[in-house]
Amino acid sequence: MNQRVGKKIFSLLCLFVLKSTFATSTLDLIPDQLDFKELKKLESRMYEWVQKTGKEDLVQISQMSQRPSEVELIEFLFPHLLPENYKGRSLYLNCFHLYDQLSKKKDRPSYDKWKQCVLYDYRQPEDYMQDVMSKIEKQLKK
Amino acid sequence: MRFYSLILLFFFIKNILALELVQGDYYIVNSTLQIAGGGEISAGTMVMLRSPEEGRWDVQLQVVNESGLEEPVRVSEEWFKKSSMYFGPIQQESQAQDAVLEDLTKSIDTQIQLVQNEQMNPTEKKCSPEVSLRPVARPAHIEQRAELGSTRPVPRPEALQVDADLEALLFKSDNEKDSYLACYERERSYTDDYRNKYKNSIAVVSKAATTVAQGNGERIDEGDFNTLLTCLIFRESAHFEGGSSHSGAVGLGQFTGIAVKELKNMLNHSPRDSESLDQISELGNLWREGSIENIDYQRALASRVSNMNMRSRRDEIKAFWEALPFEKPSSSQINKSYMGDNDNHEVVIAASAMMLRDCALRLKNERESMDANLRLLACAGAYNMGVGGFKRNALSRNSNGGIYAWVNNLKNSGSGQANETINHIISINRCIQKEKNYPPCGTRSSHCQELNQTEICSDPKALKCVGEC
């Protein structure tokens, strides 16, 4: 009995350690089920975060390399929420029109165009970007 | 079993403790923290947490120094949690610390007094014949202060960057570059392929690329471009082997499927000024047939490009493609298997140069103050990570600071590709850098006893690859 409990605790602790080792904070912000409805909700949450943080702070954050995870996600998916004088805003808007089309059409061709743009901009995309892309791909119209 | 459980329990508790932010308590920063609005807190510095506000992106910290607490600064809360260690509350200064502080205060007072005296009687002190101009020995108690010293860790000064960057921008000559490549050869047959085939293609491509760029107002040296392109191909192709990588990239330029698509987009681009483009294409044909001398080709090409009505950076890229003096495939003929065939070295090398130039033009639009060679070097880094990724992770701060600043930014970026890109750009930098012959990351020389080499680990100024030394 004791051995069983010990094994369970051991497995739980293993999971915890693995999770804390491999999880990145940006990935934590992304829900497991990321359909287009969830993406809208995520956008609203990020909008609130942007409002709370304020333009001045955001411009300061844009000059830093040690940035909060929320900002990374916003730069990637919702750059239109960033203030005009945010450093590199135009760069982050590169693929946004394609993402915008994708969120309206939700079909394979729009997805492929957006993915190509992202992959060209980020030849080796970050883990969370790949995670978002694969989750979106699962939600496309058949 | 018990031993492992204890270790895991330790991690568990450590994880929980690491998340705790207690206002008024002290923390030790264990890797550099960036301050909002500029500046940084070095590793080893003790800070006091002033205000951890729920739900905000930042926290306020005060650096602890000998005289107390400095002005509050703001840093990212997430990065503070990642980069610091809980120290705890500090109840009382120890007697030893008190002694240090007292001594420091005394010596500062004395120095202020000395300066004030000097300001009050400047003529008397400096011109009076009785006063010697020799340096005066410091008062005894100031010398003593230096011996006392604080037990707190002193942040290490960073290496001077300006000189290093200037050195990094002096490129090897053609002969120096070839000696370097031979020195780090992997297989004799690969180096022979370079000497007999690729070297000429790189030279032709470099001439066309830089002439077109100069016609479009860029100050770029053909020799420098040639050296950089050679070093990029050397690195990408694993010392001119040019096989397939685990990520599916192929050939001398290690083109991925997505890069092939982008290349096709560049080739399918139609500039409005088709007349100039036809003339440029004709010049390329004349050069190929040997009907005109190199110098005439260059003059005529630069002049035609400068008169071309350019509307986008892709116009220049297309002009460069048309100016090339060899048989060019149509975009529909280009695919991964074509790009993976080393016999197509002319086109593959030209395609790599197009990627470099396209990136350099993007950076030129967005970072006007950046030097042309610095942009080229940055684009060699972007070749590995993607232009967007490199801009975001390596050029996020002080993009004009050169490779030292970029490597620092990459280290702090948290990107999963940071280490690979650091090694990539350091390797290319070592290959291009004049008078230095450090090995590409992850390799050793076996053929270059005669080459002037310095032991990398004993050179404090040299950038180190990840895991080196």
PDB file of N, CA and C in Angstrom, chain B residues 256-344:
ATOM      1  N   THR B 256      15.426  25.407 -47.182  1.00  0.00           N
ATOM      2  CA  THR B 256      14.279  24.644 -46.689  1.00  0.00           C
ATOM      3  C   THR B 256      13.143  24.836 -47.698  1.00  0.00           C
ATOM      4  N   GLY B 257      12.079  24.090 -47.534  1.00  0.00           N
ATOM      5  CA  GLY B 257      10.940  24.214 -48.434  1.00  0.00           C
ATOM      6  C   GLY B 257      10.407  25.637 -48.466  1.00  0.00           C
ATOM      7  N   ILE B 258      10.351  26.239 -47.301  1.00  0.00           N
ATOM      8  CA  ILE B 258       9.790  27.591 -47.204  1.00  0.00           C
ATOM      9  C   ILE B 258      10.714  28.618 -47.867  1.00  0.00           C
ATOM     10  N   ALA B 259      12.021  28.392 -47.744  1.00  0.00           N
ATOM     11  CA  ALA B 259      12.972  29.311 -48.378  1.00  0.00           C
ATOM     12  C   ALA B 259      12.891  29.182 -49.901  1.00  0.00           C
ATOM     13  N   VAL B 260      12.642  27.955 -50.379  1.00  0.00           N
ATOM     14  CA  VAL B 260      12.494  27.762 -51.832  1.00  0.00           C
ATOM     15  C   VAL B 260      11.273  28.543 -52.325  1.00  0.00           C
ATOM     16  N   LYS B 261      10.176  28.474 -51.554  1.00  0.00           N
ATOM     17  CA  LYS B 261       8.962  29.219 -51.940  1.00  0.00           C
ATOM     18  C   LYS B 261       9.245  30.716 -51.998  1.00  0.00           C
ATOM     19  N   GLU B 262       9.985  31.200 -50.998  1.00  0.00           N
ATOM     20  CA  GLU B 262      10.295  32.627 -50.948  1.00  0.00           C
ATOM     21  C   GLU B 262      11.166  33.021 -52.137  1.00  0.00           C
ATOM     22  N   LEU B 263      12.092  32.144 -52.485  1.00  0.00           N
ATOM     23  CA  LEU B 263      12.952  32.391 -53.640  1.00  0.00           C
ATOM     24  C   LEU B 263      12.104  32.483 -54.907  1.00  0.00           C
ATOM     25  N   LYS B 264      11.144  31.595 -55.032  1.00  0.00           N
ATOM     26  CA  LYS B 264      10.269  31.618 -56.208  1.00  0.00           C
ATOM     27  C   LYS B 264       9.458  32.919 -56.252  1.00  0.00           C
ATOM     28  N   ASN B 265       9.017  33.367 -55.070  1.00  0.00           N
ATOM     29  CA  ASN B 265       8.296  34.655 -55.014  1.00  0.00           C
ATOM     30  C   ASN B 265       9.173  35.782 -55.540  1.00  0.00           C
ATOM     31  N   MET B 266      10.452  35.744 -55.160  1.00  0.00           N
ATOM     32  CA  MET B 266      11.382  36.801 -55.608  1.00  0.00           C
ATOM     33  C   MET B 266      11.529  36.743 -57.127  1.00  0.00           C
ATOM     34  N   LEU B 267      11.628  35.520 -57.653  1.00  0.00           N
ATOM     35  CA  LEU B 267      11.843  35.378 -59.095  1.00  0.00           C
ATOM     36  C   LEU B 267      10.586  35.725 -59.886  1.00  0.00           C
ATOM     37  N   ASN B 268       9.426  35.503 -59.277  1.00  0.00           N
ATOM     38  CA  ASN B 268       8.167  35.813 -59.975  1.00  0.00           C
ATOM     39  C   ASN B 268       7.804  37.288 -59.904  1.00  0.00           C
ATOM     40  N   HIS B 269       8.566  38.034 -59.156  1.00  0.00           N
ATOM     41  CA  HIS B 269       8.267  39.467 -59.021  1.00  0.00           C
ATOM     42  C   HIS B 269       8.516  40.177 -60.360  1.00  0.00           C
ATOM     43  N   SER B 270       7.582  41.049 -60.748  1.00  0.00           N
ATOM     44  CA  SER B 270       7.760  41.778 -62.024  1.00  0.00           C
ATOM     45  C   SER B 270       7.880  43.274 -61.763  1.00  0.00           C
ATOM     46  N   PRO B 271       9.083  43.816 -61.878  1.00  0.00           N
ATOM     47  CA  PRO B 271       9.223  45.269 -61.718  1.00  0.00           C
ATOM     48  C   PRO B 271       8.490  46.001 -62.841  1.00  0.00           C
ATOM     49  N   ARG B 272       7.988  47.191 -62.528  1.00  0.00           N
ATOM     50  CA  ARG B 272       7.260  47.949 -63.562  1.00  0.00           C
ATOM     51  C   ARG B 272       8.184  48.399 -64.680  1.00  0.00           C
ATOM     52  N   ASP B 273       9.433  48.722 -64.259  1.00  0.00           N
ATOM     53  CA  ASP B 273      10.386  49.235 -65.256  1.00  0.00           C
ATOM     54  C   ASP B 273      11.001  48.044 -66.011  1.00  0.00           C
ATOM     55  N   SER B 274      10.191  47.453 -66.874  1.00  0.00           N
ATOM     56  CA  SER B 274      10.650  46.232 -67.564  1.00  0.00           C
ATOM     57  C   SER B 274      11.722  46.554 -68.610  1.00  0.00           C
ATOM     58  N   GLU B 275      11.711  47.794 -69.094  1.00  0.00           N
ATOM     59  CA  GLU B 275      12.703  48.171 -70.107  1.00  0.00           C
ATOM     60  C   GLU B 275      14.116  48.102 -69.524  1.00  0.00           C
ATOM     61  N   SER B 276      14.288  48.700 -68.345  1.00  0.00           N
ATOM     62  CA  SER B 276      15.614  48.648 -67.687  1.00  0.00           C
ATOM     63  C   SER B 276      16.010  47.213 -67.393  1.00  0.00           C
ATOM     64  N   LEU B 277      15.025  46.420 -67.003  1.00  0.00           N
ATOM     65  CA  LEU B 277      15.312  45.028 -66.663  1.00  0.00           C
ATOM     66  C   LEU B 277      15.819  44.265 -67.896  1.00  0.00           C
ATOM     67  N   ASP B 278      15.219  44.546 -69.038  1.00  0.00           N
ATOM     68  CA  ASP B 278      15.667  43.893 -70.281  1.00  0.00           C
ATOM     69  C   ASP B 278      17.111  44.283 -70.601  1.00  0.00           C
ATOM     70  N   GLN B 279      17.424  45.560 -70.400  1.00  0.00           N
ATOM     71  CA  GLN B 279      18.794  46.035 -70.682  1.00  0.00           C
ATOM     72  C   GLN B 279      19.798  45.353 -69.747  1.00  0.00           C
ATOM     73  N   ILE B 280      19.377  45.204 -68.492  1.00  0.00           N
ATOM     74  CA  ILE B 280      20.261  44.561 -67.500  1.00  0.00           C
ATOM     75  C   ILE B 280      20.481  43.093 -67.867  1.00  0.00           C
ATOM     76  N   SER B 281      19.423  42.452 -68.301  1.00  0.00           N
ATOM     77  CA  SER B 281      19.517  41.045 -68.714  1.00  0.00           C
ATOM     78  C   SER B 281      20.464  40.901 -69.913  1.00  0.00           C
ATOM     79  N   GLU B 282      20.378  41.862 -70.822  1.00  0.00           N
ATOM     80  CA  GLU B 282      21.240  41.854 -72.011  1.00  0.00           C
ATOM     81  C   GLU B 282      22.719  41.997 -71.589  1.00  0.00           C
ATOM     82  N   LEU B 283      22.944  42.850 -70.582  1.00  0.00           N
ATOM     83  CA  LEU B 283      24.325  43.021 -70.085  1.00  0.00           C
ATOM     84  C   LEU B 283      24.864  41.709 -69.512  1.00  0.00           C
ATOM     85  N   GLY B 284      24.009  41.000 -68.774  1.00  0.00           N
ATOM     86  CA  GLY B 284      24.393  39.708 -68.219  1.00  0.00           C
ATOM     87  C   GLY B 284      24.790  38.739 -69.321  1.00  0.00           C
ATOM     88  N   ASN B 285      23.998  38.741 -70.415  1.00  0.00           N
ATOM     89  CA  ASN B 285      24.304  37.849 -71.550  1.00  0.00           C
ATOM     90  C   ASN B 285      25.632  38.211 -72.207  1.00  0.00           C
ATOM     91  N   LEU B 286      25.867  39.512 -72.357  1.00  0.00           N
ATOM     92  CA  LEU B 286      27.113  39.960 -72.992  1.00  0.00           C
ATOM     93  C   LEU B 286      28.329  39.522 -72.169  1.00  0.00           C
ATOM     94  N   TRP B 287      28.184  39.623 -70.855  1.00  0.00           N
ATOM     95  CA  TRP B 287      29.305  39.238 -69.976  1.00  0.00           C
ATOM     96  C   TRP B 287      29.558  37.731 -70.062  1.00  0.00           C
ATOM     97  N   ARG B 288      28.459  36.987 -70.113  1.00  0.00           N
ATOM     98  CA  ARG B 288      28.575  35.522 -70.192  1.00  0.00           C
ATOM     99  C   ARG B 288      29.305  35.105 -71.480  1.00  0.00           C
ATOM    100  N   GLU B 289      28.956  35.811 -72.582  1.00  0.00           N
ATOM    101  CA  GLU B 289      29.587  35.470 -73.869  1.00  0.00           C
ATOM    102  C   GLU B 289      31.025  35.967 -73.950  1.00  0.00           C
ATOM    103  N   GLY B 290      31.419  36.792 -72.998  1.00  0.00           N
ATOM    104  CA  GLY B 290      32.765  37.345 -73.023  1.00  0.00           C
ATOM    105  C   GLY B 290      32.892  38.515 -73.982  1.00  0.00           C
ATOM    106  N   SER B 291      31.749  39.109 -74.377  1.00  0.00           N
ATOM    107  CA  SER B 291      31.788  40.220 -75.332  1.00  0.00           C
ATOM    108  C   SER B 291      32.214  41.529 -74.666  1.00  0.00           C
ATOM    109  N   ILE B 292      32.080  41.614 -73.351  1.00  0.00           N
ATOM    110  CA  ILE B 292      32.531  42.835 -72.663  1.00  0.00           C
ATOM    111  C   ILE B 292      33.444  42.475 -71.487  1.00  0.00           C
ATOM    112  N   GLU B 293      34.304  43.446 -71.176  1.00  0.00           N
ATOM    113  CA  GLU B 293      35.224  43.268 -70.050  1.00  0.00           C
ATOM    114  C   GLU B 293      34.457  43.427 -68.738  1.00  0.00           C
ATOM    115  N   ASN B 294      35.034  42.846 -67.674  1.00  0.00           N
ATOM    116  CA  ASN B 294      34.425  42.983 -66.352  1.00  0.00           C
ATOM    117  C   ASN B 294      34.118  44.431 -65.999  1.00  0.00           C
ATOM    118  N   ILE B 295      35.117  45.275 -66.209  1.00  0.00           N
ATOM    119  CA  ILE B 295      34.989  46.661 -65.767  1.00  0.00           C
ATOM    120  C   ILE B 295      33.863  47.382 -66.527  1.00  0.00           C
ATOM    121  N   ASP B 296      33.715  47.053 -67.825  1.00  0.00           N
ATOM    122  CA  ASP B 296      32.652  47.684 -68.609  1.00  0.00           C
ATOM    123  C   ASP B 296      31.278  47.178 -68.170  1.00  0.00           C
ATOM    124  N   TYR B 297      31.262  45.892 -67.866  1.00  0.00           N
ATOM    125  CA  TYR B 297      30.007  45.297 -67.358  1.00  0.00           C
ATOM    126  C   TYR B 297      29.587  46.033 -66.087  1.00  0.00           C
ATOM    127  N   GLN B 298      30.554  46.228 -65.164  1.00  0.00           N
ATOM    128  CA  GLN B 298      30.242  46.861 -63.888  1.00  0.00           C
ATOM    129  C   GLN B 298      29.765  48.297 -64.072  1.00  0.00           C
ATOM    130  N   ARG B 299      30.488  49.044 -64.912  1.00  0.00           N
ATOM    131  CA  ARG B 299      30.118  50.447 -65.132  1.00  0.00           C
ATOM    132  C   ARG B 299      28.715  50.551 -65.723  1.00  0.00           C
ATOM    133  N   ALA B 300      28.490  49.761 -66.781  1.00  0.00           N
ATOM    134  CA  ALA B 300      27.199  49.841 -67.473  1.00  0.00           C
ATOM    135  C   ALA B 300      26.067  49.375 -66.559  1.00  0.00           C
ATOM    136  N   LEU B 301      26.333  48.319 -65.785  1.00  0.00           N
ATOM    137  CA  LEU B 301      25.288  47.770 -64.910  1.00  0.00           C
ATOM    138  C   LEU B 301      24.918  48.775 -63.814  1.00  0.00           C
ATOM    139  N   ALA B 302      25.934  49.328 -63.124  1.00  0.00           N
ATOM    140  CA  ALA B 302      25.660  50.295 -62.049  1.00  0.00           C
ATOM    141  C   ALA B 302      24.885  51.489 -62.604  1.00  0.00           C
ATOM    142  N   SER B 303      25.264  51.914 -63.806  1.00  0.00           N
ATOM    143  CA  SER B 303      24.602  53.082 -64.395  1.00  0.00           C
ATOM    144  C   SER B 303      23.137  52.761 -64.730  1.00  0.00           C
ATOM    145  N   ARG B 304      22.886  51.577 -65.284  1.00  0.00           N
ATOM    146  CA  ARG B 304      21.497  51.235 -65.641  1.00  0.00           C
ATOM    147  C   ARG B 304      20.635  51.061 -64.395  1.00  0.00           C
ATOM    148  N   VAL B 305      21.220  50.451 -63.366  1.00  0.00           N
ATOM    149  CA  VAL B 305      20.440  50.268 -62.136  1.00  0.00           C
ATOM    150  C   VAL B 305      20.119  51.626 -61.514  1.00  0.00           C
ATOM    151  N   SER B 306      21.100  52.540 -61.551  1.00  0.00           N
ATOM    152  CA  SER B 306      20.851  53.848 -60.922  1.00  0.00           C
ATOM    153  C   SER B 306      19.756  54.628 -61.667  1.00  0.00           C
ATOM    154  N   ASN B 307      19.553  54.323 -62.946  1.00  0.00           N
ATOM    155  CA  ASN B 307      18.488  54.996 -63.698  1.00  0.00           C
ATOM    156  C   ASN B 307      17.166  54.237 -63.659  1.00  0.00           C
ATOM    157  N   MET B 308      17.191  53.074 -63.026  1.00  0.00           N
ATOM    158  CA  MET B 308      15.974  52.245 -63.001  1.00  0.00           C
ATOM    159  C   MET B 308      14.956  52.840 -62.022  1.00  0.00           C
ATOM    160  N   ASN B 309      13.711  52.759 -62.413  1.00  0.00           N
ATOM    161  CA  ASN B 309      12.656  53.274 -61.546  1.00  0.00           C
ATOM    162  C   ASN B 309      12.273  52.172 -60.546  1.00  0.00           C
ATOM    163  N   MET B 310      12.893  52.209 -59.358  1.00  0.00           N
ATOM    164  CA  MET B 310      12.685  51.135 -58.371  1.00  0.00           C
ATOM    165  C   MET B 310      11.491  51.474 -57.480  1.00  0.00           C
ATOM    166  N   ARG B 311      10.624  50.519 -57.311  1.00  0.00           N
ATOM    167  CA  ARG B 311       9.460  50.741 -56.453  1.00  0.00           C
ATOM    168  C   ARG B 311       9.517  49.911 -55.171  1.00  0.00           C
ATOM    169  N   SER B 312      10.249  48.841 -55.205  1.00  0.00           N
ATOM    170  CA  SER B 312      10.356  48.027 -53.978  1.00  0.00           C
ATOM    171  C   SER B 312      11.721  47.348 -53.956  1.00  0.00           C
ATOM    172  N   ARG B 313      12.057  46.778 -52.809  1.00  0.00           N
ATOM    173  CA  ARG B 313      13.370  46.141 -52.703  1.00  0.00           C
ATOM    174  C   ARG B 313      13.465  44.929 -53.624  1.00  0.00           C
ATOM    175  N   ARG B 314      12.325  44.347 -53.927  1.00  0.00           N
ATOM    176  CA  ARG B 314      12.310  43.178 -54.809  1.00  0.00           C
ATOM    177  C   ARG B 314      12.719  43.553 -56.235  1.00  0.00           C
ATOM    178  N   ASP B 315      12.560  44.837 -56.603  1.00  0.00           N
ATOM    179  CA  ASP B 315      13.015  45.285 -57.935  1.00  0.00           C
ATOM    180  C   ASP B 315      14.528  45.102 -58.037  1.00  0.00           C
ATOM    181  N   GLU B 316      15.233  45.474 -56.950  1.00  0.00           N
ATOM    182  CA  GLU B 316      16.686  45.332 -56.977  1.00  0.00           C
ATOM    183  C   GLU B 316      17.096  43.857 -57.041  1.00  0.00           C
ATOM    184  N   ILE B 317      16.372  43.039 -56.289  1.00  0.00           N
ATOM    185  CA  ILE B 317      16.694  41.606 -56.263  1.00  0.00           C
ATOM    186  C   ILE B 317      16.499  41.012 -57.667  1.00  0.00           C
ATOM    187  N   LYS B 318      15.424  41.441 -58.328  1.00  0.00           N
ATOM    188  CA  LYS B 318      15.162  40.903 -59.675  1.00  0.00           C
ATOM    189  C   LYS B 318      16.239  41.401 -60.655  1.00  0.00           C
ATOM    190  N   ALA B 319      16.654  42.665 -60.497  1.00  0.00           N
ATOM    191  CA  ALA B 319      17.708  43.215 -61.370  1.00  0.00           C
ATOM    192  C   ALA B 319      18.998  42.406 -61.199  1.00  0.00           C
ATOM    193  N   PHE B 320      19.303  42.059 -59.958  1.00  0.00           N
ATOM    194  CA  PHE B 320      20.507  41.264 -59.673  1.00  0.00           C
ATOM    195  C   PHE B 320      20.414  39.897 -60.364  1.00  0.00           C
ATOM    196  N   TRP B 321      19.262  39.286 -60.275  1.00  0.00           N
ATOM    197  CA  TRP B 321      19.064  37.962 -60.885  1.00  0.00           C
ATOM    198  C   TRP B 321      19.278  38.047 -62.404  1.00  0.00           C
ATOM    199  N   GLU B 322      18.703  39.076 -63.010  1.00  0.00           N
ATOM    200  CA  GLU B 322      18.817  39.234 -64.474  1.00  0.00           C
ATOM    201  C   GLU B 322      20.257  39.536 -64.889  1.00  0.00           C
ATOM    202  N   ALA B 323      20.993  40.199 -64.002  1.00  0.00           N
ATOM    203  CA  ALA B 323      22.365  40.609 -64.358  1.00  0.00           C
ATOM    204  C   ALA B 323      23.357  39.445 -64.293  1.00  0.00           C
ATOM    205  N   LEU B 324      22.938  38.318 -63.721  1.00  0.00           N
ATOM    206  CA  LEU B 324      23.874  37.201 -63.554  1.00  0.00           C
ATOM    207  C   LEU B 324      24.266  36.595 -64.910  1.00  0.00           C
ATOM    208  N   PRO B 325      25.547  36.304 -65.109  1.00  0.00           N
ATOM    209  CA  PRO B 325      25.998  35.862 -66.426  1.00  0.00           C
ATOM    210  C   PRO B 325      25.994  34.340 -66.605  1.00  0.00           C
ATOM    211  N   PHE B 326      24.922  33.700 -66.227  1.00  0.00           N
ATOM    212  CA  PHE B 326      24.835  32.265 -66.523  1.00  0.00           C
ATOM    213  C   PHE B 326      23.393  31.869 -66.805  1.00  0.00           C
ATOM    214  N   GLU B 327      23.241  30.643 -67.345  1.00  0.00           N
ATOM    215  CA  GLU B 327      21.903  30.124 -67.662  1.00  0.00           C
ATOM    216  C   GLU B 327      21.095  30.051 -66.376  1.00  0.00           C
ATOM    217  N   LYS B 328      19.916  30.684 -66.405  1.00  0.00           N
ATOM    218  CA  LYS B 328      19.120  30.672 -65.174  1.00  0.00           C
ATOM    219  C   LYS B 328      17.834  29.869 -65.383  1.00  0.00           C
ATOM    220  N   PRO B 329      17.473  29.059 -64.423  1.00  0.00           N
ATOM    221  CA  PRO B 329      16.237  28.297 -64.574  1.00  0.00           C
ATOM    222  C   PRO B 329      15.022  29.200 -64.367  1.00  0.00           C
ATOM    223  N   SER B 330      13.862  28.764 -64.873  1.00  0.00           N
ATOM    224  CA  SER B 330      12.641  29.521 -64.566  1.00  0.00           C
ATOM    225  C   SER B 330      12.226  29.162 -63.145  1.00  0.00           C
ATOM    226  N   SER B 331      11.348  29.966 -62.573  1.00  0.00           N
ATOM    227  CA  SER B 331      10.981  29.713 -61.165  1.00  0.00           C
ATOM    228  C   SER B 331      10.299  28.350 -61.027  1.00  0.00           C
ATOM    229  N   SER B 332       9.600  27.903 -62.081  1.00  0.00           N
ATOM    230  CA  SER B 332       8.910  26.610 -61.977  1.00  0.00           C
ATOM    231  C   SER B 332       9.899  25.436 -61.940  1.00  0.00           C
ATOM    232  N   GLN B 333      11.108  25.659 -62.435  1.00  0.00           N
ATOM    233  CA  GLN B 333      12.113  24.575 -62.414  1.00  0.00           C
ATOM    234  C   GLN B 333      12.778  24.443 -61.033  1.00  0.00           C
ATOM    235  N   ILE B 334      12.608  25.486 -60.232  1.00  0.00           N
ATOM    236  CA  ILE B 334      13.305  25.477 -58.935  1.00  0.00           C
ATOM    237  C   ILE B 334      12.480  24.748 -57.885  1.00  0.00           C
ATOM    238  N   ASN B 335      13.064  23.746 -57.310  1.00  0.00           N
ATOM    239  CA  ASN B 335      12.429  23.036 -56.190  1.00  0.00           C
ATOM    240  C   ASN B 335      13.549  22.552 -55.257  1.00  0.00           C
ATOM    241  N   LYS B 336      13.174  21.815 -54.230  1.00  0.00           N
ATOM    242  CA  LYS B 336      14.189  21.420 -53.249  1.00  0.00           C
ATOM    243  C   LYS B 336      15.247  20.498 -53.846  1.00  0.00           C
ATOM    244  N   SER B 337      14.805  19.645 -54.776  1.00  0.00           N
ATOM    245  CA  SER B 337      15.816  18.730 -55.312  1.00  0.00           C
ATOM    246  C   SER B 337      16.812  19.494 -56.200  1.00  0.00           C
ATOM    247  N   TYR B 338      16.319  20.535 -56.889  1.00  0.00           N
ATOM    248  CA  TYR B 338      17.216  21.370 -57.691  1.00  0.00           C
ATOM    249  C   TYR B 338      18.224  22.091 -56.772  1.00  0.00           C
ATOM    250  N   MET B 339      17.694  22.639 -55.664  1.00  0.00           N
ATOM    251  CA  MET B 339      18.552  23.412 -54.756  1.00  0.00           C
ATOM    252  C   MET B 339      19.508  22.499 -53.970  1.00  0.00           C
ATOM    253  N   GLY B 340      19.174  21.227 -53.902  1.00  0.00           N
ATOM    254  CA  GLY B 340      20.033  20.292 -53.168  1.00  0.00           C
ATOM    255  C   GLY B 340      21.130  19.688 -54.027  1.00  0.00           C
ATOM    256  N   ASP B 341      21.113  19.993 -55.323  1.00  0.00           N
ATOM    257  CA  ASP B 341      22.102  19.417 -56.234  1.00  0.00           C
ATOM    258  C   ASP B 341      23.316  20.356 -56.331  1.00  0.00           C
ATOM    259  N   ASN B 342      24.474  19.876 -55.877  1.00  0.00           N
ATOM    260  CA  ASN B 342      25.666  20.748 -55.852  1.00  0.00           C
ATOM    261  C   ASN B 342      26.156  21.137 -57.250  1.00  0.00           C
ATOM    262  N   ASP B 343      25.687  20.416 -58.258  1.00  0.00           N
ATOM    263  CA  ASP B 343      26.056  20.810 -59.627  1.00  0.00           C
ATOM    264  C   ASP B 343      25.389  22.129 -60.024  1.00  0.00           C
ATOM    265  N   ASN B 344      24.312  22.470 -59.324  1.00  0.00           N
ATOM    266  CA  ASN B 344      23.640  23.748 -59.618  1.00  0.00           C
ATOM    267  C   ASN B 344      24.222  24.868 -58.746  1.00  0.00           C
TER     268      ASN B 344
END
